[in-house]
Amino acid sequence: MDLKLQDRVAIVTGSARGIGAETARFLAREGMAVVISDLDEGAAAAMARSIEAEGGRAIGLRCDVRDQAQVQAMVSAGREAFGRIDVLVNNAGLVKDRTLLKMDEADWDLVIDVTLKGAFHCCRAALPHMHENGWGRIVNIASRALFGNPGQTNYSSAKAGIVGFTRALSFEQARKGVTVNAIAPGFIETDYIKSLPNYDTILENAQAKNQVPFPGQPGDIAGAVAFMASEHARYITGTTLFVTGGRYG
């Protein structure tokens, strides 16, 4: 299927590794120029070089999505490098898992600010460029955890907030040619997850609750993002696509 993404430009936050990196690589293979954005400047630059080595177009930048000025600079750099901004993938996020009575305010603020305020900053910076083109796609990465996980009141709140944010923003943007959707991954077998000392237990638990009898891979999310970013999804907005192997609760 031709996703009709050639010569468009995407920003993918938190894309030096994991789901974000695979998404950036997938979009680049579809002919898009990609802005790799991450707190780790060296890893972002390395990821951009990797895409260029495959014949793609990319730049790697350091950006803390909590900082409005840094976000504006990132978007401006993407526009300067590639001439336009068409797609924004709000992927940046992190976990700081603790039960509520052990969670301090810093753990709460960090997760909420990176995930939810980060999406706010990035959308505000990118939307004027999409309006200029009369075409845009925003894809926000939520999570199955929006239904709630023990030890993740901060993360679950942030991801549930992303779904509400997506829905509200879609109403504002549809008549401007911009669709806004969310992807909610379930258990995805990233390098980070596989490095955890309790990985086998995590995998066993996820598989017991999945309907599909194998774990998800970063490419499963990347493919879903690419579809939502494409012209084929032009009649879809304000929705959340669950890529969870059939697990919801």
PDB file of C-alpha atoms in Angstrom:
ATOM      1  CA  MET A   1       0.000   0.000   0.000  1.00  0.00           C
ATOM      2  CA  ASP A   2       1.306   3.410  -0.951  1.00  0.00           C
ATOM      3  CA  LEU A   3       0.830   5.592   2.128  1.00  0.00           C
ATOM      4  CA  LYS A   4       1.371   8.722   0.013  1.00  0.00           C
ATOM      5  CA  LEU A   5       3.848  10.176   2.485  1.00  0.00           C
ATOM      6  CA  GLN A   6       6.671  10.925   0.062  1.00  0.00           C
ATOM      7  CA  ASP A   7       8.254  14.340   0.580  1.00  0.00           C
ATOM      8  CA  ARG A   8       6.286  15.106   3.720  1.00  0.00           C
ATOM      9  CA  VAL A   9       8.066  15.998   6.964  1.00  0.00           C
ATOM     10  CA  ALA A  10       7.522  14.443  10.390  1.00  0.00           C
ATOM     11  CA  ILE A  11       8.648  15.282  13.908  1.00  0.00           C
ATOM     12  CA  VAL A  12       8.844  12.285  16.243  1.00  0.00           C
ATOM     13  CA  THR A  13       9.570  13.103  19.886  1.00  0.00           C
ATOM     14  CA  GLY A  14      11.459  10.673  22.092  1.00  0.00           C
ATOM     15  CA  SER A  15      12.735   8.935  18.978  1.00  0.00           C
ATOM     16  CA  ALA A  16      16.353   8.032  19.678  1.00  0.00           C
ATOM     17  CA  ARG A  17      15.360   4.500  20.657  1.00  0.00           C
ATOM     18  CA  GLY A  18      12.427   2.146  21.186  1.00  0.00           C
ATOM     19  CA  ILE A  19       9.012   2.785  19.661  1.00  0.00           C
ATOM     20  CA  GLY A  20       9.944   6.326  18.657  1.00  0.00           C
ATOM     21  CA  ALA A  21      13.054   5.207  16.780  1.00  0.00           C
ATOM     22  CA  GLU A  22      11.211   2.463  14.933  1.00  0.00           C
ATOM     23  CA  THR A  23       8.454   4.921  14.031  1.00  0.00           C
ATOM     24  CA  ALA A  24      10.957   7.437  12.676  1.00  0.00           C
ATOM     25  CA  ARG A  25      12.687   4.732  10.643  1.00  0.00           C
ATOM     26  CA  PHE A  26       9.353   3.468   9.275  1.00  0.00           C
ATOM     27  CA  LEU A  27       8.287   6.966   8.203  1.00  0.00           C
ATOM     28  CA  ALA A  28      11.671   7.610   6.584  1.00  0.00           C
ATOM     29  CA  ARG A  29      11.344   4.392   4.576  1.00  0.00           C
ATOM     30  CA  GLU A  30       7.999   5.700   3.343  1.00  0.00           C
ATOM     31  CA  GLY A  31       9.790   8.722   1.892  1.00  0.00           C
ATOM     32  CA  MET A  32       9.349  11.226   4.699  1.00  0.00           C
ATOM     33  CA  ALA A  33      12.014  13.530   6.085  1.00  0.00           C
ATOM     34  CA  VAL A  34      12.174  13.033   9.847  1.00  0.00           C
ATOM     35  CA  VAL A  35      13.159  15.186  12.794  1.00  0.00           C
ATOM     36  CA  ILE A  36      14.563  12.908  15.504  1.00  0.00           C
ATOM     37  CA  SER A  37      13.959  14.596  18.858  1.00  0.00           C
ATOM     38  CA  ASP A  38      15.242  13.291  22.180  1.00  0.00           C
ATOM     39  CA  LEU A  39      16.782  14.372  25.471  1.00  0.00           C
ATOM     40  CA  ASP A  40      19.879  12.367  24.485  1.00  0.00           C
ATOM     41  CA  GLU A  41      21.422  14.520  21.776  1.00  0.00           C
ATOM     42  CA  GLY A  42      24.103  12.001  20.867  1.00  0.00           C
ATOM     43  CA  ALA A  43      21.603   9.171  20.468  1.00  0.00           C
ATOM     44  CA  ALA A  44      19.308  11.408  18.397  1.00  0.00           C
ATOM     45  CA  ALA A  45      22.184  12.319  16.079  1.00  0.00           C
ATOM     46  CA  ALA A  46      23.191   8.651  15.767  1.00  0.00           C
ATOM     47  CA  MET A  47      19.632   7.677  14.901  1.00  0.00           C
ATOM     48  CA  ALA A  48      19.503  10.375  12.218  1.00  0.00           C
ATOM     49  CA  ARG A  49      22.794   9.122  10.746  1.00  0.00           C
ATOM     50  CA  SER A  50      21.388   5.580  10.699  1.00  0.00           C
ATOM     51  CA  ILE A  51      18.378   6.737   8.688  1.00  0.00           C
ATOM     52  CA  GLU A  52      20.591   8.680   6.294  1.00  0.00           C
ATOM     53  CA  ALA A  53      22.766   5.591   5.810  1.00  0.00           C
ATOM     54  CA  GLU A  54      19.653   3.829   4.511  1.00  0.00           C
ATOM     55  CA  GLY A  55      19.054   6.631   2.013  1.00  0.00           C
ATOM     56  CA  GLY A  56      16.557   8.581   4.112  1.00  0.00           C
ATOM     57  CA  ARG A  57      16.527  12.200   5.263  1.00  0.00           C
ATOM     58  CA  ALA A  58      16.758  13.043   8.956  1.00  0.00           C
ATOM     59  CA  ILE A  59      18.187  15.420  11.511  1.00  0.00           C
ATOM     60  CA  GLY A  60      18.761  14.627  15.185  1.00  0.00           C
ATOM     61  CA  LEU A  61      18.116  17.240  17.863  1.00  0.00           C
ATOM     62  CA  ARG A  62      18.120  17.515  21.632  1.00  0.00           C
ATOM     63  CA  CYS A  63      14.793  18.711  22.967  1.00  0.00           C
ATOM     64  CA  ASP A  64      13.169  18.651  26.381  1.00  0.00           C
ATOM     65  CA  VAL A  65       9.475  18.749  25.480  1.00  0.00           C
ATOM     66  CA  ARG A  66       8.686  20.291  28.878  1.00  0.00           C
ATOM     67  CA  ASP A  67      10.437  23.467  27.733  1.00  0.00           C
ATOM     68  CA  GLN A  68       8.383  25.619  25.379  1.00  0.00           C
ATOM     69  CA  ALA A  69      11.424  27.468  23.999  1.00  0.00           C
ATOM     70  CA  GLN A  70      13.231  24.225  23.175  1.00  0.00           C
ATOM     71  CA  VAL A  71      10.136  22.871  21.444  1.00  0.00           C
ATOM     72  CA  GLN A  72       9.787  26.015  19.343  1.00  0.00           C
ATOM     73  CA  ALA A  73      13.474  25.758  18.404  1.00  0.00           C
ATOM     74  CA  MET A  74      13.039  22.092  17.426  1.00  0.00           C
ATOM     75  CA  VAL A  75      10.098  22.860  15.153  1.00  0.00           C
ATOM     76  CA  SER A  76      11.923  25.820  13.606  1.00  0.00           C
ATOM     77  CA  ALA A  77      14.978  23.646  12.951  1.00  0.00           C
ATOM     78  CA  GLY A  78      12.810  21.058  11.223  1.00  0.00           C
ATOM     79  CA  ARG A  79      11.186  23.711   9.081  1.00  0.00           C
ATOM     80  CA  GLU A  80      14.562  25.225   8.208  1.00  0.00           C
ATOM     81  CA  ALA A  81      16.042  21.839   7.292  1.00  0.00           C
ATOM     82  CA  PHE A  82      13.143  20.453   5.258  1.00  0.00           C
ATOM     83  CA  GLY A  83      10.907  23.389   4.331  1.00  0.00           C
ATOM     84  CA  ARG A  84       7.683  22.317   6.041  1.00  0.00           C
ATOM     85  CA  ILE A  85       6.104  20.412   8.930  1.00  0.00           C
ATOM     86  CA  ASP A  86       3.318  17.929   8.118  1.00  0.00           C
ATOM     87  CA  VAL A  87       3.205  15.271  10.821  1.00  0.00           C
ATOM     88  CA  LEU A  88       3.796  15.364  14.574  1.00  0.00           C
ATOM     89  CA  VAL A  89       4.140  12.180  16.598  1.00  0.00           C
ATOM     90  CA  ASN A  90       4.009  12.901  20.331  1.00  0.00           C
ATOM     91  CA  ASN A  91       5.864   9.852  21.597  1.00  0.00           C
ATOM     92  CA  ALA A  92       8.039  11.289  24.389  1.00  0.00           C
ATOM     93  CA  GLY A  93       7.199   9.792  27.767  1.00  0.00           C
ATOM     94  CA  LEU A  94       8.591   7.881  30.714  1.00  0.00           C
ATOM     95  CA  VAL A  95       7.596   5.908  33.787  1.00  0.00           C
ATOM     96  CA  LYS A  96       8.325   6.574  37.449  1.00  0.00           C
ATOM     97  CA  ASP A  97       6.410   3.713  39.037  1.00  0.00           C
ATOM     98  CA  ARG A  98       5.504   3.778  42.732  1.00  0.00           C
ATOM     99  CA  THR A  99       2.349   3.223  44.706  1.00  0.00           C
ATOM    100  CA  LEU A 100       0.668   6.521  45.487  1.00  0.00           C
ATOM    101  CA  LEU A 101       1.760   6.775  49.122  1.00  0.00           C
ATOM    102  CA  LYS A 102       5.382   6.231  48.072  1.00  0.00           C
ATOM    103  CA  MET A 103       5.200   8.585  45.088  1.00  0.00           C
ATOM    104  CA  ASP A 104       6.581  12.055  45.644  1.00  0.00           C
ATOM    105  CA  GLU A 105       5.462  15.192  43.861  1.00  0.00           C
ATOM    106  CA  ALA A 106       8.518  15.213  41.604  1.00  0.00           C
ATOM    107  CA  ASP A 107       7.665  11.747  40.250  1.00  0.00           C
ATOM    108  CA  TRP A 108       4.097  12.866  39.572  1.00  0.00           C
ATOM    109  CA  ASP A 109       5.118  16.141  37.906  1.00  0.00           C
ATOM    110  CA  LEU A 110       7.831  14.610  35.722  1.00  0.00           C
ATOM    111  CA  VAL A 111       5.570  11.977  34.155  1.00  0.00           C
ATOM    112  CA  ILE A 112       2.651  14.370  33.657  1.00  0.00           C
ATOM    113  CA  ASP A 113       4.845  17.164  32.301  1.00  0.00           C
ATOM    114  CA  VAL A 114       6.792  15.064  29.789  1.00  0.00           C
ATOM    115  CA  THR A 115       3.780  13.165  28.492  1.00  0.00           C
ATOM    116  CA  LEU A 116       0.927  15.649  28.657  1.00  0.00           C
ATOM    117  CA  LYS A 117       2.489  19.110  28.796  1.00  0.00           C
ATOM    118  CA  GLY A 118       5.014  17.950  26.202  1.00  0.00           C
ATOM    119  CA  ALA A 119       2.201  17.143  23.779  1.00  0.00           C
ATOM    120  CA  PHE A 120       0.651  20.549  24.524  1.00  0.00           C
ATOM    121  CA  HIS A 121       3.889  22.381  23.734  1.00  0.00           C
ATOM    122  CA  CYS A 122       4.594  20.381  20.579  1.00  0.00           C
ATOM    123  CA  CYS A 123       1.094  20.769  19.151  1.00  0.00           C
ATOM    124  CA  ARG A 124       1.098  24.527  19.770  1.00  0.00           C
ATOM    125  CA  ALA A 125       4.437  24.841  17.975  1.00  0.00           C
ATOM    126  CA  ALA A 126       3.645  22.583  15.006  1.00  0.00           C
ATOM    127  CA  LEU A 127       0.036  23.481  14.241  1.00  0.00           C
ATOM    128  CA  PRO A 128       0.670  26.888  12.617  1.00  0.00           C
ATOM    129  CA  HIS A 129       2.876  25.160  10.025  1.00  0.00           C
ATOM    130  CA  MET A 130       0.172  22.581   9.323  1.00  0.00           C
ATOM    131  CA  HIS A 131      -2.411  25.333   8.943  1.00  0.00           C
ATOM    132  CA  GLU A 132      -0.109  27.032   6.452  1.00  0.00           C
ATOM    133  CA  ASN A 133      -0.134  23.842   4.360  1.00  0.00           C
ATOM    134  CA  GLY A 134      -3.848  23.146   4.866  1.00  0.00           C
ATOM    135  CA  TRP A 135      -2.884  19.582   5.807  1.00  0.00           C
ATOM    136  CA  GLY A 136      -1.541  17.947   8.942  1.00  0.00           C
ATOM    137  CA  ARG A 137      -1.491  14.831  11.061  1.00  0.00           C
ATOM    138  CA  ILE A 138      -0.990  14.651  14.820  1.00  0.00           C
ATOM    139  CA  VAL A 139      -0.560  11.178  16.306  1.00  0.00           C
ATOM    140  CA  ASN A 140      -0.320  10.985  20.093  1.00  0.00           C
ATOM    141  CA  ILE A 141       1.075   7.885  21.774  1.00  0.00           C
ATOM    142  CA  ALA A 142      -1.210   6.867  24.628  1.00  0.00           C
ATOM    143  CA  SER A 143      -1.128   3.455  26.353  1.00  0.00           C
ATOM    144  CA  ARG A 144      -3.368   0.629  27.459  1.00  0.00           C
ATOM    145  CA  ALA A 145      -2.340   1.817  30.932  1.00  0.00           C
ATOM    146  CA  LEU A 146      -4.946   4.565  30.592  1.00  0.00           C
ATOM    147  CA  PHE A 147      -7.342   2.000  32.115  1.00  0.00           C
ATOM    148  CA  GLY A 148      -5.134   1.941  35.225  1.00  0.00           C
ATOM    149  CA  ASN A 149      -2.198  -0.094  36.473  1.00  0.00           C
ATOM    150  CA  PRO A 150      -1.096  -0.518  40.090  1.00  0.00           C
ATOM    151  CA  GLY A 151       1.911   1.654  40.829  1.00  0.00           C
ATOM    152  CA  GLN A 152       1.198   3.898  37.851  1.00  0.00           C
ATOM    153  CA  THR A 153      -1.244   6.560  39.003  1.00  0.00           C
ATOM    154  CA  ASN A 154       0.984   9.186  37.389  1.00  0.00           C
ATOM    155  CA  TYR A 155       1.501   7.300  34.114  1.00  0.00           C
ATOM    156  CA  SER A 156      -2.110   6.144  33.814  1.00  0.00           C
ATOM    157  CA  SER A 157      -3.316   9.687  34.458  1.00  0.00           C
ATOM    158  CA  ALA A 158      -0.964  11.094  31.834  1.00  0.00           C
ATOM    159  CA  LYS A 159      -2.002   8.575  29.201  1.00  0.00           C
ATOM    160  CA  ALA A 160      -5.713   8.985  29.958  1.00  0.00           C
ATOM    161  CA  GLY A 161      -5.113  12.718  29.638  1.00  0.00           C
ATOM    162  CA  ILE A 162      -3.569  12.171  26.208  1.00  0.00           C
ATOM    163  CA  VAL A 163      -6.777  10.498  25.041  1.00  0.00           C
ATOM    164  CA  GLY A 164      -8.905  13.414  26.254  1.00  0.00           C
ATOM    165  CA  PHE A 165      -6.448  15.895  24.767  1.00  0.00           C
ATOM    166  CA  THR A 166      -6.596  14.055  21.433  1.00  0.00           C
ATOM    167  CA  ARG A 167     -10.372  14.089  21.344  1.00  0.00           C
ATOM    168  CA  ALA A 168     -10.694  17.769  22.264  1.00  0.00           C
ATOM    169  CA  LEU A 169      -8.001  18.922  19.840  1.00  0.00           C
ATOM    170  CA  SER A 170      -9.555  16.928  16.991  1.00  0.00           C
ATOM    171  CA  PHE A 171     -12.715  19.047  17.258  1.00  0.00           C
ATOM    172  CA  GLU A 172     -10.660  22.216  16.958  1.00  0.00           C
ATOM    173  CA  GLN A 173      -8.557  21.126  13.992  1.00  0.00           C
ATOM    174  CA  ALA A 174     -10.665  19.030  11.602  1.00  0.00           C
ATOM    175  CA  ARG A 175     -11.902  21.939   9.503  1.00  0.00           C
ATOM    176  CA  LYS A 176      -8.353  23.223   9.195  1.00  0.00           C
ATOM    177  CA  GLY A 177      -7.239  20.048   7.412  1.00  0.00           C
ATOM    178  CA  VAL A 178      -5.542  18.515  10.456  1.00  0.00           C
ATOM    179  CA  THR A 179      -6.520  15.162  11.948  1.00  0.00           C
ATOM    180  CA  VAL A 180      -5.636  14.255  15.546  1.00  0.00           C
ATOM    181  CA  ASN A 181      -5.570  10.640  16.682  1.00  0.00           C
ATOM    182  CA  ALA A 182      -3.974   8.490  19.356  1.00  0.00           C
ATOM    183  CA  ILE A 183      -2.339   5.070  19.358  1.00  0.00           C
ATOM    184  CA  ALA A 184      -2.550   3.064  22.602  1.00  0.00           C
ATOM    185  CA  PRO A 185       0.134   0.351  22.691  1.00  0.00           C
ATOM    186  CA  GLY A 186      -0.103  -2.666  24.925  1.00  0.00           C
ATOM    187  CA  PHE A 187       2.923  -4.773  25.852  1.00  0.00           C
ATOM    188  CA  ILE A 188       5.667  -3.951  23.330  1.00  0.00           C
ATOM    189  CA  GLU A 189       8.955  -5.819  23.414  1.00  0.00           C
ATOM    190  CA  THR A 190      11.435  -2.933  23.285  1.00  0.00           C
ATOM    191  CA  ASP A 191      15.125  -3.233  24.145  1.00  0.00           C
ATOM    192  CA  TYR A 192      14.411  -1.361  27.380  1.00  0.00           C
ATOM    193  CA  ILE A 193      11.712  -3.818  28.453  1.00  0.00           C
ATOM    194  CA  LYS A 194      13.932  -6.783  27.573  1.00  0.00           C
ATOM    195  CA  SER A 195      16.741  -5.333  29.713  1.00  0.00           C
ATOM    196  CA  LEU A 196      14.668  -5.297  32.911  1.00  0.00           C
ATOM    197  CA  PRO A 197      15.637  -7.911  35.511  1.00  0.00           C
ATOM    198  CA  ASN A 198      11.999  -9.041  35.845  1.00  0.00           C
ATOM    199  CA  TYR A 199      11.401  -9.170  32.094  1.00  0.00           C
ATOM    200  CA  ASP A 200      10.350 -12.826  32.097  1.00  0.00           C
ATOM    201  CA  THR A 201       7.676 -12.126  34.710  1.00  0.00           C
ATOM    202  CA  ILE A 202       6.434  -9.077  32.807  1.00  0.00           C
ATOM    203  CA  LEU A 203       6.242 -11.075  29.579  1.00  0.00           C
ATOM    204  CA  GLU A 204       4.414 -13.967  31.241  1.00  0.00           C
ATOM    205  CA  ASN A 205       1.873 -11.616  32.788  1.00  0.00           C
ATOM    206  CA  ALA A 206       1.274  -9.797  29.499  1.00  0.00           C
ATOM    207  CA  GLN A 207       0.887 -13.016  27.539  1.00  0.00           C
ATOM    208  CA  ALA A 208      -1.636 -14.346  30.041  1.00  0.00           C
ATOM    209  CA  LYS A 209      -3.857 -11.317  29.396  1.00  0.00           C
ATOM    210  CA  ASN A 210      -3.331 -10.964  25.643  1.00  0.00           C
ATOM    211  CA  GLN A 211      -5.574 -12.625  23.102  1.00  0.00           C
ATOM    212  CA  VAL A 212      -2.846 -12.669  20.438  1.00  0.00           C
ATOM    213  CA  PRO A 213      -0.306 -15.334  21.511  1.00  0.00           C
ATOM    214  CA  PHE A 214       2.880 -13.306  21.008  1.00  0.00           C
ATOM    215  CA  PRO A 215       4.299 -10.000  22.252  1.00  0.00           C
ATOM    216  CA  GLY A 216       4.032  -6.793  20.255  1.00  0.00           C
ATOM    217  CA  GLN A 217       7.060  -5.324  18.541  1.00  0.00           C
ATOM    218  CA  PRO A 218       7.959  -1.650  17.995  1.00  0.00           C
ATOM    219  CA  GLY A 219       7.179  -2.085  14.305  1.00  0.00           C
ATOM    220  CA  ASP A 220       3.560  -2.877  15.170  1.00  0.00           C
ATOM    221  CA  ILE A 221       3.188   0.608  16.623  1.00  0.00           C
ATOM    222  CA  ALA A 222       5.213   2.239  13.851  1.00  0.00           C
ATOM    223  CA  GLY A 223       2.917   0.755  11.211  1.00  0.00           C
ATOM    224  CA  ALA A 224      -0.178   2.020  13.020  1.00  0.00           C
ATOM    225  CA  VAL A 225       1.321   5.501  13.345  1.00  0.00           C
ATOM    226  CA  ALA A 226       2.251   5.563   9.660  1.00  0.00           C
ATOM    227  CA  PHE A 227      -1.296   4.645   8.650  1.00  0.00           C
ATOM    228  CA  MET A 228      -2.782   7.380  10.845  1.00  0.00           C
ATOM    229  CA  ALA A 229      -0.288   9.825   9.308  1.00  0.00           C
ATOM    230  CA  SER A 230      -1.238   8.845   5.785  1.00  0.00           C
ATOM    231  CA  GLU A 231      -3.796  10.061   3.284  1.00  0.00           C
ATOM    232  CA  HIS A 232      -5.620   6.740   3.733  1.00  0.00           C
ATOM    233  CA  ALA A 233      -6.663   7.894   7.225  1.00  0.00           C
ATOM    234  CA  ARG A 234      -8.081  11.222   6.046  1.00  0.00           C
ATOM    235  CA  TYR A 235     -11.576  10.378   7.380  1.00  0.00           C
ATOM    236  CA  ILE A 236     -10.350   9.329  10.844  1.00  0.00           C
ATOM    237  CA  THR A 237      -9.951  11.867  13.629  1.00  0.00           C
ATOM    238  CA  GLY A 238     -10.477  12.022  17.381  1.00  0.00           C
ATOM    239  CA  THR A 239     -10.080   8.284  17.816  1.00  0.00           C
ATOM    240  CA  THR A 240      -7.757   6.022  19.805  1.00  0.00           C
ATOM    241  CA  LEU A 241      -6.458   2.889  18.113  1.00  0.00           C
ATOM    242  CA  PHE A 242      -5.570   0.115  20.562  1.00  0.00           C
ATOM    243  CA  VAL A 243      -2.574  -1.954  19.437  1.00  0.00           C
ATOM    244  CA  THR A 244      -2.577  -4.340  22.369  1.00  0.00           C
ATOM    245  CA  GLY A 245      -2.927  -7.890  21.127  1.00  0.00           C
ATOM    246  CA  GLY A 246      -6.534  -7.795  22.280  1.00  0.00           C
ATOM    247  CA  ARG A 247      -5.791  -6.763  25.861  1.00  0.00           C
ATOM    248  CA  TYR A 248      -7.703  -3.840  27.314  1.00  0.00           C
ATOM    249  CA  GLY A 249      -7.960  -4.271  31.087  1.00  0.00           C
TER     250      GLY A 249
END
